[in-house]
Amino acid sequence: MIRFDGVTKQFPDGTVAVDDLSLTAPTGKITVLVGPSGCGKTTSLRMVNRMIEPTRGAIVIDGQDTARMDQAQLRRGIGYVIQHAGLFPHRTVLDNIGTVPRLLGWDRARTRERSRELLERVGLDARLADRYPTQLSGGQQQRVGVARALAADPPIMLMDEPFSAVDPIVRDQLQDEFLRLQDELDKTIVFVTHDIDEAIKLGDQVAVLRVGGSLAQVAEPAYLLAHPADDFVADFVGRDRGYRSLQFQPSPRLPLRSERTVVLGERPGEAGSAWLLVVDEHRHPVGWVEPGRVGDRPVEDADLHRGGTLARADGTLRGALDAALSSPSRRGVVVDDSGALIGTVLAHEVLSAIEDTDRPERDERDPVRGGAVDVAGEQA
Amino acid sequence: MIASLLSWFTDAETWAGESGIGNRLLEHLWYTLATMVVAMVLAVPAGLWVGHTGHARWLVTVANSLRAVPTLGLLLAASLWLRTLPGDLAYVVPSIAVLALLAIPPVLAGTYGGIEAVDPAARDAAYGVGMRGRQVLWQVEVPNALPLILSGVRSAVLQVVATATIAAIVGLGGLGRFIIDGLALSDYAQAGGGALLVAVLALALEGLLALVQRRLVSPGLSGRPVGGSRKDDEDAPREEPGESTVDLRTPA
Ligand SMILES: Nc1ncnc2c1ncn2[C@@H]1O[C@H](COP(=O)(O)OP(=O)(O)O)[C@@H](O)[C@H]1O
Ligand SMILES: [Mg+2]
């Protein structure tokens, strides 16, 4: 657990970058610091590994005041992922990854073995091992940066906008891989981003900072979307927050109707309705057709409308609603774990289910911290 | 002119003995080497220190202003002042000292400038992963500054090789002997031959140092291809949606 205890940072030129910040990053969870540019996210992050020293207040890791620890040793025990990767240009990918193990005195062979393992872990081809950073794409560099931070298996990771420099598709993919990795590793992570969507997607807990470096609100994502503490947070969290909060709501049992289907390559037969669902031989939905247009011939790939998204029966209400809204027939397709068709659901049926769900309850006593992750079980 | 140069070079006399080309070349090399050792022992640590700490940047400015001092005048003054030194030292010490003064500014500027120009993100990362000051200097700053440090050394070597001819003025050897003696005797073939030899030596040393630089500087900085893999390889960097753990893994 990392505890910010009334931390203030004033730079020599008088800028107050962080103002009396008190915050807890629970062990094994991802705490995201989010806010507009210049609100002190990077400064807050860098005070954890003492790349910046606080002016007032303390940062305590598992009960130990960081101010009393040896700087270099503290940093070797904390993985640090820098915004633009910050790789060493003169070192190969493998040597970049092995930096901290070497500093800790591991021998060459063990370091190389560990570095290769991490290369694979972050999804990079073993053939990249002897490349230099300039020979990598932005996304690859970012992965190497993550591997380097993980190399000595530190319990804590600090990540400063690690995915902001890559294009949206790669970013999305890096985020998914990051969540998968965290599932296995259970690190205590402080993650900085200016992107509220990224914060909501990745955070177990999201801390919104305002310019001037003060805490606006800290809460679990669903709570943040449901109960913004003030206008600033509400604005920052943005439009569509009602809709987006559905992604944290598991679907209850929805009233599914059975759907008439045709297998791709076969004839639609008698037109029952305007739209007919097409499946493959494993009953996996592949799209919709208008039987009137196909007539008496077999359904071809070119006939398919693929606009509809698929919802999983054990997915979220957001997925179910989106499936209904995006379906050309207005019937949302629901599939099981294996991707096989179970049935369809209508938008108004999903909406009724939504009306029956509970929103996270608002903590009236503490609007700013009411929705934060509970750390009662942890050592202060 | 060319004919007389040729005959000078082909005359066996020119090559033989203490005043032959072979020996003069060795003397010249020896002055250059001694000068560079002195200059680098002083300028490299100073440049590293100024670059790493950011302290005393004025040192670089002062060293640069040394370039304005007239070398020949300084050499004569220093020889007068040091004439009580025993034997050859009375000539060698002032010559090396004056040449070193010429070599220090480019080496110092290259070293300091190289460290200064290291990507701040790399330096920041070095501290961020837990390197101490010395480790940052030797493991990150120096390797990254090496191209500029070495180019400072190369330009110093060129200047020293060219200027070491003046050692002959105070009575020492080296390739300058041919030039000075040739001019004094109006033997222009000898003077021209000496000048040509200096130029060839400078080019040879430059080539040698270029090779050294290639060996010392990380391919990650020079952009040279490594092990046949280049940016435009078939598996060059690409941002692809399909890029995934499974796709990229090579079969074991
Ligand atoms: N070394 C510094 N000296 C003076 N002001 C700084 C320094 N570093 C950051 N700041 C200022 O502190 C504020 C917060 O900066 P930063 O933590 O980098 O914000 P963020 O990461 O949220 O964009 C900004 O106003 C920035 O200009
Ligand atoms: Mg920042």
XYZ file of C-alpha atoms and ligand atoms in Angstrom:
660
model
C 0.000 0.000 0.000
C 1.226 3.452 -0.927
C -0.089 6.310 1.176
C 0.193 9.994 0.228
C -0.072 11.852 3.472
C -0.808 15.565 3.014
C 1.769 15.818 0.229
C 2.531 19.240 -1.235
C 5.076 20.078 -3.916
C 6.055 23.644 -4.577
C 8.772 24.143 -7.195
C 11.506 26.739 -6.607
C 9.779 29.088 -9.075
C 6.718 29.117 -6.821
C 4.496 26.772 -8.864
C 2.407 24.602 -6.587
C 2.153 21.403 -8.610
C 0.599 19.215 -5.905
C -1.438 20.627 -3.061
C -2.031 18.722 0.164
C -2.690 15.398 -1.529
C -3.865 12.551 0.664
C -4.559 9.323 -1.122
C -4.079 5.593 -0.735
C -3.074 3.174 -3.496
C -4.152 -0.264 -2.220
C -1.858 -3.277 -2.545
C -2.373 -5.333 -5.683
C -4.697 -2.787 -7.296
C -4.412 -0.233 -10.078
C -4.879 3.333 -8.885
C -5.191 5.784 -11.763
C -4.345 9.465 -11.394
C -6.274 11.394 -14.019
C -6.805 15.079 -14.711
C -6.165 17.826 -17.236
C -2.651 18.608 -18.403
C -0.533 20.318 -15.765
C -2.627 19.191 -12.792
C 0.359 17.556 -11.110
C -0.043 13.889 -12.090
C 3.569 13.368 -13.112
C 4.819 15.296 -10.112
C 2.710 13.153 -7.774
C 3.965 9.962 -9.403
C 7.607 10.994 -9.297
C 7.399 11.792 -5.611
C 6.730 8.101 -4.934
C 10.200 7.057 -6.147
C 11.676 10.353 -5.006
C 12.609 11.557 -8.477
C 10.990 14.661 -6.977
C 11.113 15.398 -3.249
C 7.889 16.606 -1.577
C 7.941 20.059 -0.017
C 5.590 18.956 2.765
C 3.939 15.731 3.787
C 5.078 12.134 3.503
C 4.739 9.181 1.188
C 4.576 5.935 3.082
C 5.011 2.501 1.483
C 3.824 -0.438 3.599
C 4.342 1.584 6.742
C 7.788 2.897 5.791
C 8.397 6.589 5.174
C 10.146 6.831 1.785
C 12.021 9.957 2.872
C 14.084 7.760 5.181
C 14.996 5.165 2.549
C 18.088 5.123 0.327
C 17.034 6.750 -2.953
C 18.705 4.352 -5.377
C 17.547 1.305 -3.422
C 13.993 2.621 -3.223
C 13.965 3.117 -7.005
C 15.355 -0.344 -7.746
C 12.393 -1.758 -5.861
C 9.831 0.227 -7.882
C 9.162 -0.392 -11.569
C 9.000 2.916 -13.421
C 7.509 3.190 -16.901
C 8.226 6.546 -18.490
C 5.979 8.399 -20.912
C 8.006 7.959 -24.097
C 9.553 4.691 -22.906
C 12.874 6.427 -22.077
C 14.890 3.448 -23.281
C 18.682 3.584 -23.321
C 19.503 4.151 -27.004
C 22.956 2.541 -26.757
C 21.694 -0.704 -25.276
C 19.976 -3.586 -27.018
C 16.426 -4.481 -26.121
C 17.644 -7.345 -23.957
C 20.189 -5.184 -22.114
C 17.598 -2.467 -21.572
C 15.298 -5.000 -19.936
C 18.124 -6.373 -17.785
C 19.125 -2.975 -16.394
C 17.719 -3.292 -12.882
C 18.690 -6.953 -12.337
C 22.288 -5.989 -13.235
C 22.157 -3.078 -10.790
C 20.969 -5.527 -8.151
C 24.020 -7.674 -8.824
C 22.468 -10.584 -10.725
C 24.972 -12.403 -12.910
C 24.894 -12.051 -16.690
C 23.369 -15.442 -17.433
C 20.502 -15.114 -14.978
C 19.793 -11.570 -16.167
C 19.638 -12.654 -19.799
C 17.363 -15.545 -19.005
C 15.023 -13.292 -17.054
C 15.092 -10.646 -19.797
C 14.136 -13.194 -22.454
C 11.287 -14.396 -20.295
C 9.995 -10.826 -19.969
C 10.349 -10.137 -23.671
C 7.927 -12.949 -24.278
C 5.712 -11.922 -21.404
C 5.068 -8.464 -22.858
C 4.307 -9.994 -26.239
C 7.495 -9.273 -28.157
C 9.205 -11.550 -30.634
C 12.419 -13.125 -29.319
C 14.100 -11.945 -32.517
C 13.848 -8.356 -31.272
C 16.239 -9.141 -28.396
C 19.334 -7.775 -30.121
C 17.690 -4.769 -31.737
C 18.324 -1.241 -30.560
C 15.488 1.070 -29.486
C 15.608 3.179 -32.666
C 14.841 0.034 -34.629
C 11.529 -0.482 -32.830
C 8.082 0.983 -33.393
C 6.526 3.172 -30.694
C 4.341 0.331 -29.462
C 7.275 -2.046 -29.269
C 9.356 0.507 -27.376
C 6.538 0.940 -24.899
C 6.411 -2.815 -24.319
C 10.168 -2.898 -23.736
C 9.684 -0.061 -21.234
C 7.130 -2.169 -19.375
C 9.412 -5.224 -19.503
C 12.305 -3.197 -18.101
C 10.134 -1.985 -15.241
C 9.026 -5.550 -14.469
C 12.473 -7.137 -14.750
C 13.364 -7.401 -11.081
C 9.758 -8.277 -10.169
C 9.126 -5.164 -8.040
C 5.917 -5.173 -6.003
C 5.158 -1.591 -7.076
C 4.863 -0.098 -10.553
C 4.646 3.579 -11.498
C 3.417 4.217 -15.019
C 3.360 7.682 -16.581
C 1.063 7.828 -19.619
C 2.661 4.652 -20.956
C 0.204 4.254 -23.823
C -0.398 7.853 -24.876
C 2.179 7.996 -27.661
C 0.801 5.123 -29.745
C -2.137 5.083 -32.133
C -5.598 4.212 -30.770
C -5.743 0.631 -32.045
C -2.358 -0.309 -30.605
C -3.253 1.566 -27.419
C -6.394 -0.456 -26.959
C -4.456 -3.644 -27.457
C -1.682 -2.592 -25.042
C -4.336 -1.756 -22.452
C -5.931 -5.190 -22.778
C -2.569 -6.909 -22.484
C -1.720 -4.739 -19.512
C -4.896 -5.806 -17.727
C -4.174 -9.465 -18.512
C -0.648 -9.090 -17.185
C -1.870 -7.404 -14.006
C -4.316 -10.265 -13.532
C -1.343 -12.606 -13.222
C 1.050 -10.306 -11.403
C -1.093 -8.404 -8.869
C 1.258 -5.430 -8.634
C 0.458 -2.297 -6.708
C 0.220 0.148 -9.574
C -0.046 3.918 -9.761
C -0.964 4.800 -13.335
C -1.065 8.324 -14.747
C -3.180 9.356 -17.730
C -5.024 12.423 -18.997
C -7.547 10.177 -20.745
C -10.626 9.567 -18.622
C -11.676 6.591 -20.769
C -8.346 4.925 -20.136
C -8.699 5.699 -16.435
C -12.157 4.138 -16.288
C -11.045 1.112 -18.262
C -7.883 0.355 -16.302
C -8.457 1.659 -12.800
C -9.597 -0.353 -9.822
C -9.734 3.117 -8.344
C -9.568 6.489 -10.079
C -8.287 9.703 -8.500
C -9.305 12.873 -10.333
C -6.941 15.816 -9.800
C -7.697 19.417 -10.647
C -5.238 22.027 -11.865
C -3.302 23.252 -8.860
C -2.753 19.671 -7.808
C -5.577 19.072 -5.383
C -7.686 15.952 -5.211
C -11.166 16.413 -6.695
C -12.412 12.883 -6.072
C -11.188 9.344 -5.620
C -13.510 6.416 -6.211
C -14.012 3.146 -7.997
C -14.899 3.811 -11.649
C -18.589 2.905 -11.381
C -18.989 5.152 -8.361
C -17.181 8.000 -10.083
C -19.536 7.776 -13.055
C -22.600 7.539 -10.831
C -21.706 10.179 -8.257
C -19.262 12.843 -9.438
C -18.392 14.896 -6.362
C -18.756 18.272 -8.067
C -19.151 20.077 -11.403
C -15.474 19.753 -12.230
C -15.507 15.988 -11.897
C -18.850 15.718 -13.685
C -17.477 17.758 -16.605
C -14.238 15.864 -16.681
C -15.872 12.465 -16.556
C -17.808 13.713 -19.532
C -20.997 12.986 -21.429
C -22.344 9.478 -21.882
C -21.389 8.646 -18.320
C -24.784 7.073 -17.706
C -24.283 4.815 -20.688
C -20.635 4.118 -19.900
C -21.415 3.184 -16.312
C -23.341 0.211 -17.719
C -20.017 -1.451 -18.438
C -19.655 -2.037 -14.701
C -23.106 -3.628 -14.440
C -23.147 -7.367 -15.026
C -26.203 -8.467 -16.995
C -28.926 -10.040 -14.924
C -30.759 -12.969 -16.553
C -32.331 -11.319 -19.595
C -35.560 -12.568 -21.164
C -34.124 -14.177 -24.305
C -36.290 -15.128 -27.283
C -35.322 -17.842 -29.700
C -34.297 -16.689 -33.168
C -34.924 -18.358 -36.507
C -31.592 -18.838 -38.293
C -30.113 -19.909 -41.585
C -26.691 -21.476 -42.043
C -24.372 -19.584 -44.367
C -24.472 -21.179 -47.838
C -28.008 -22.519 -47.463
C -31.330 -21.159 -48.764
C -33.290 -18.851 -46.449
C -36.565 -20.652 -47.182
C -39.847 -18.974 -46.348
C -39.384 -15.344 -45.339
C -40.786 -15.054 -41.831
C -39.616 -11.533 -41.104
C -37.635 -8.704 -42.679
C -34.343 -9.892 -41.157
C -32.957 -13.374 -40.717
C -29.929 -14.259 -38.580
C -27.120 -16.139 -40.342
C -24.903 -18.566 -38.403
C -21.981 -20.792 -39.307
C -21.909 -24.561 -38.831
C -21.056 -24.110 -35.108
C -24.088 -21.844 -34.578
C -21.808 -18.813 -34.246
C -23.707 -15.750 -35.547
C -22.002 -14.170 -38.575
C -24.522 -11.482 -39.629
C -28.067 -10.686 -40.742
C -29.706 -11.016 -44.183
C -32.882 -9.688 -45.738
C -34.503 -12.871 -47.108
C -36.554 -10.797 -49.556
C -33.369 -9.775 -51.341
C -31.765 -13.203 -51.320
C -34.817 -14.950 -52.731
C -34.366 -18.597 -53.534
C -30.588 -18.856 -53.773
C -28.120 -19.814 -51.000
C -27.001 -17.016 -48.642
C -23.568 -15.714 -49.627
C -20.990 -13.836 -47.695
C -21.770 -10.712 -49.728
C -25.387 -10.710 -48.510
C -24.422 -10.256 -44.857
C -25.035 -7.133 -42.772
C -22.387 -7.160 -40.079
C -23.422 -4.022 -38.186
C -24.633 -5.794 -35.071
C -22.404 -6.394 -32.050
C -22.652 -9.582 -30.009
C -23.443 -9.603 -26.290
C -22.315 -12.373 -24.008
C -24.862 -13.807 -21.645
C -22.452 -13.311 -18.735
C -21.326 -9.876 -20.008
C -22.330 -6.381 -18.985
C -25.545 -4.445 -19.486
C -23.590 -2.137 -21.774
C -22.829 -5.051 -24.058
C -26.452 -6.216 -24.079
C -27.830 -2.735 -24.789
C -25.263 -2.119 -27.493
C -26.115 -5.423 -29.174
C -29.782 -4.436 -29.325
C -29.097 -0.871 -30.517
C -26.613 -1.929 -33.206
C -28.635 -4.785 -34.645
C -30.293 -4.067 -38.014
C -33.272 -6.165 -36.898
C -33.338 -4.365 -33.513
C -32.957 -7.796 -31.929
C -29.690 -7.942 -29.959
C -27.795 -11.206 -30.427
C -26.700 -12.953 -27.224
C -24.073 -15.697 -27.281
C -22.585 -18.079 -24.727
C -18.967 -18.451 -23.622
C -18.014 -20.336 -26.759
C -19.611 -17.705 -28.993
C -22.608 -19.863 -29.964
C -26.061 -18.281 -30.309
C -28.370 -18.465 -27.296
C -31.102 -16.046 -28.330
C -31.955 -12.395 -28.902
C -33.076 -9.547 -26.671
C -34.855 -6.233 -27.392
C -33.637 -2.833 -26.265
C -36.658 -2.153 -24.055
C -36.078 -5.448 -22.276
C -32.471 -4.430 -21.515
C -33.727 -1.035 -20.338
C -36.159 -2.692 -17.940
C -33.265 -4.740 -16.602
C -31.274 -1.534 -16.167
C -34.136 0.064 -14.247
C -34.070 -2.862 -11.862
C -30.342 -2.645 -11.072
C -28.908 -0.760 -8.155
C -26.487 2.084 -8.675
C -23.536 2.268 -6.280
C -24.873 3.953 -3.193
C -23.738 7.506 -2.621
C -21.780 8.143 0.552
C -23.355 11.366 1.796
C -20.770 11.945 4.509
C -17.775 11.965 2.176
C -18.568 12.887 -1.427
C -14.856 13.124 -2.335
C -13.610 9.801 -0.922
C -16.804 7.865 -0.396
C -16.271 5.544 -3.343
C -12.585 4.763 -2.782
C -11.355 1.188 -2.497
C -11.542 -0.033 1.090
C -8.092 -0.509 2.594
C -9.251 -1.239 6.151
C -7.579 -4.652 6.081
C -4.150 -3.250 5.238
C -1.378 -2.033 7.453
C -1.418 1.767 7.503
C 58.097 20.539 -59.209
C 56.500 17.103 -59.333
C 59.625 15.696 -60.848
C 61.842 17.125 -58.113
C 59.394 15.897 -55.439
C 59.556 12.446 -56.961
C 63.294 12.429 -57.050
C 63.381 13.548 -53.421
C 61.088 10.746 -52.387
C 62.969 8.154 -54.430
C 66.403 9.193 -53.180
C 67.622 6.501 -50.743
C 69.298 9.243 -48.743
C 65.890 10.738 -47.884
C 64.861 7.594 -46.047
C 68.086 6.650 -44.305
C 69.331 7.289 -40.814
C 68.358 9.591 -38.013
C 67.264 12.373 -40.323
C 65.418 10.024 -42.692
C 61.674 9.921 -43.227
C 61.192 6.781 -41.087
C 62.713 8.289 -37.999
C 61.115 11.717 -38.483
C 57.737 10.034 -38.853
C 58.210 8.170 -35.577
C 59.262 11.374 -33.827
C 56.212 13.144 -35.187
C 53.953 10.345 -34.027
C 55.567 10.377 -30.637
C 54.991 14.147 -30.177
C 51.387 13.699 -31.258
C 50.791 10.779 -28.909
C 52.433 12.481 -25.926
C 50.426 15.635 -26.591
C 47.136 13.760 -26.854
C 47.784 11.809 -23.661
C 48.470 15.024 -21.750
C 45.481 16.821 -23.278
C 43.062 13.952 -22.691
C 44.190 13.290 -19.137
C 43.291 16.908 -18.399
C 40.336 17.586 -20.688
C 38.298 14.359 -20.585
C 37.771 14.190 -16.808
C 37.122 17.929 -16.702
C 34.581 17.646 -19.533
C 32.858 14.681 -17.887
C 32.640 16.526 -14.612
C 31.299 19.755 -16.083
C 28.824 17.861 -18.273
C 27.595 15.529 -15.529
C 27.253 18.099 -12.765
C 26.552 21.201 -14.838
C 29.052 23.027 -12.612
C 31.782 25.399 -13.848
C 30.638 25.714 -17.456
C 32.964 28.726 -17.672
C 35.823 26.220 -17.910
C 34.745 25.334 -21.423
C 34.546 29.003 -22.397
C 37.994 29.699 -21.003
C 39.454 26.687 -22.816
C 37.876 27.840 -26.045
C 39.431 31.273 -25.714
C 42.827 29.505 -25.605
C 42.370 28.800 -29.285
C 43.077 32.475 -29.926
C 46.605 32.345 -28.446
C 49.265 32.418 -31.229
C 50.928 29.005 -31.024
C 54.300 30.031 -32.362
C 54.722 33.024 -30.041
C 53.710 30.904 -27.090
C 56.180 28.199 -28.057
C 59.084 30.642 -28.225
C 58.122 32.267 -24.915
C 57.773 28.872 -23.216
C 61.125 27.686 -24.571
C 62.850 30.786 -23.209
C 61.205 30.354 -19.852
C 61.993 26.611 -19.613
C 65.497 26.719 -21.117
C 67.065 25.627 -17.829
C 65.530 22.150 -18.059
C 68.173 19.458 -18.641
C 68.942 18.197 -22.167
C 66.173 17.627 -24.691
C 63.509 18.311 -22.065
C 64.181 22.035 -22.486
C 62.624 21.694 -25.957
C 60.274 18.760 -25.528
C 58.349 20.100 -22.517
C 57.449 23.499 -24.016
C 56.568 21.917 -27.359
C 54.254 19.307 -25.838
C 52.748 21.893 -23.488
C 51.941 24.292 -26.301
C 50.530 21.538 -28.498
C 48.448 20.241 -25.580
C 47.010 23.699 -25.145
C 45.855 23.432 -28.736
C 44.348 19.982 -28.225
C 42.518 20.698 -24.978
C 39.718 22.949 -26.306
C 38.275 20.488 -28.864
C 38.556 17.514 -26.484
C 36.991 19.446 -23.610
C 34.224 20.891 -25.775
C 33.494 17.491 -27.323
C 33.370 15.726 -23.972
C 31.307 18.359 -22.231
C 29.054 18.850 -25.252
C 28.573 15.111 -25.629
C 27.469 14.624 -22.054
C 25.313 17.738 -22.198
C 23.560 16.500 -25.348
C 22.578 13.102 -23.932
C 18.817 12.637 -24.310
C 17.359 13.933 -21.018
C 14.827 11.099 -21.108
C 17.635 8.520 -21.068
C 19.337 10.284 -18.177
C 16.047 10.568 -16.320
C 15.381 6.870 -16.901
C 18.850 6.040 -15.582
C 18.113 7.738 -12.281
C 14.581 6.362 -12.346
C 15.699 2.732 -12.445
C 17.949 3.370 -9.456
C 21.398 4.142 -10.852
C 23.666 6.237 -8.674
C 25.476 9.291 -10.069
C 28.606 7.411 -11.149
C 26.580 4.626 -12.727
C 24.562 7.176 -14.664
C 27.809 8.751 -15.898
C 29.591 5.556 -16.938
C 26.684 3.372 -17.987
C 24.531 5.939 -19.764
C 26.089 9.359 -20.280
C 29.535 8.317 -21.512
C 28.351 5.646 -23.974
C 25.824 8.067 -25.415
C 28.318 10.930 -25.544
C 31.000 8.809 -27.195
C 30.406 9.975 -30.787
C 30.910 13.618 -29.792
C 33.803 12.858 -27.430
C 35.596 10.961 -30.172
C 34.943 13.619 -32.771
C 36.556 16.139 -30.396
C 39.552 13.827 -30.112
C 39.758 13.418 -33.862
C 39.756 17.116 -34.558
C 42.399 17.613 -31.838
C 44.602 14.927 -33.405
C 44.354 16.588 -36.810
C 45.384 19.939 -35.374
C 48.229 18.463 -33.364
C 49.616 16.498 -36.302
C 49.591 19.617 -38.442
C 50.998 21.908 -35.776
C 53.655 19.508 -34.403
C 55.775 20.698 -37.345
C 56.641 23.778 -35.275
C 58.638 21.614 -32.851
C 61.342 21.780 -35.493
C 61.578 25.528 -34.959
C 62.966 25.071 -31.455
C 65.386 22.438 -32.723
C 63.429 19.210 -32.287
C 62.772 16.548 -34.910
C 59.560 15.378 -36.507
C 58.331 15.935 -40.049
C 58.659 19.683 -39.468
C 62.416 19.297 -39.912
C 61.964 18.728 -43.648
C 59.840 21.819 -43.979
C 62.041 24.126 -41.884
C 65.324 22.846 -43.305
C 63.955 22.749 -46.827
C 62.832 26.357 -46.592
C 66.147 27.433 -45.060
C 68.114 25.730 -47.856
C 65.651 26.782 -50.566
C 65.257 23.032 -51.167
C 61.613 23.210 -52.117
C 61.391 19.518 -52.954
C 62.315 18.699 -49.351
C 59.916 21.305 -47.902
C 57.075 20.171 -50.160
C 57.801 16.514 -49.420
C 57.634 17.223 -45.688
C 54.297 19.016 -46.056
C 52.942 16.119 -48.098
C 54.047 13.620 -45.463
C 52.240 15.606 -42.748
C 49.059 15.571 -44.798
C 49.307 11.823 -45.443
C 49.955 11.120 -41.770
C 46.930 13.228 -40.798
C 44.723 11.312 -43.230
C 46.034 7.954 -42.009
C 45.380 8.834 -38.364
C 41.930 10.130 -39.256
C 41.135 6.824 -40.942
C 42.431 4.853 -37.987
C 40.360 6.885 -35.519
C 37.269 6.458 -37.671
C 37.758 2.700 -37.339
C 38.209 2.988 -33.583
C 35.008 5.036 -33.388
C 33.106 2.397 -35.326
C 34.225 -0.237 -32.853
C 33.546 1.770 -29.716
C 30.241 3.475 -30.470
C 27.093 1.417 -29.955
C 25.269 0.586 -33.205
C 22.154 1.867 -31.462
C 23.599 5.379 -31.739
C 25.247 5.257 -35.129
C 22.248 3.697 -36.840
C 24.423 1.015 -38.387
C 22.626 -2.241 -39.143
C 23.099 -4.972 -36.565
C 23.377 -8.627 -37.439
C 21.696 -8.116 -40.790
C 18.461 -6.764 -39.290
C 17.566 -3.325 -40.483
C 14.672 -0.955 -40.165
C 13.349 -1.955 -43.544
C 13.560 -5.705 -42.932
C 10.572 -7.869 -43.590
C 10.018 -7.958 -39.835
C 10.656 -4.265 -39.383
C 8.659 -2.300 -36.832
C 5.030 -2.077 -37.736
C 2.024 -0.964 -35.793
C -0.501 -3.590 -36.626
C -3.830 -4.298 -35.071
C -3.076 -7.989 -35.461
C 0.206 -7.760 -33.600
C -0.193 -10.126 -30.713
C 1.656 -12.430 -28.427
C 0.694 -15.441 -30.427
C 1.354 -14.026 -33.910
C 4.786 -12.817 -33.087
C 6.181 -15.747 -31.198
C 8.657 -17.753 -33.168
C 8.407 -21.512 -32.952
C 10.882 -22.784 -30.354
N 10.672 21.400 -12.502
C 9.600 22.216 -12.501
N 9.723 23.510 -12.174
C 8.652 24.322 -12.156
N 7.399 23.965 -12.437
C 7.207 22.673 -12.787
C 8.284 21.744 -12.833
N 7.783 20.532 -13.199
C 6.465 20.708 -13.380
N 6.107 22.003 -13.123
C 4.753 22.556 -13.173
O 3.968 21.855 -12.252
C 2.670 21.640 -12.764
C 2.348 20.163 -12.770
O 3.195 19.518 -13.684
P 3.055 17.967 -13.994
O 3.110 17.207 -12.724
O 4.064 17.630 -15.025
O 1.582 17.887 -14.607
P 0.860 16.727 -15.415
O 1.739 15.519 -15.396
O -0.426 16.516 -14.700
O 0.623 17.258 -16.779
C 2.641 22.289 -14.132
O 2.105 23.579 -13.986
C 4.087 22.344 -14.520
O 4.328 23.437 -15.369
Mg 2.657 14.440 -17.046
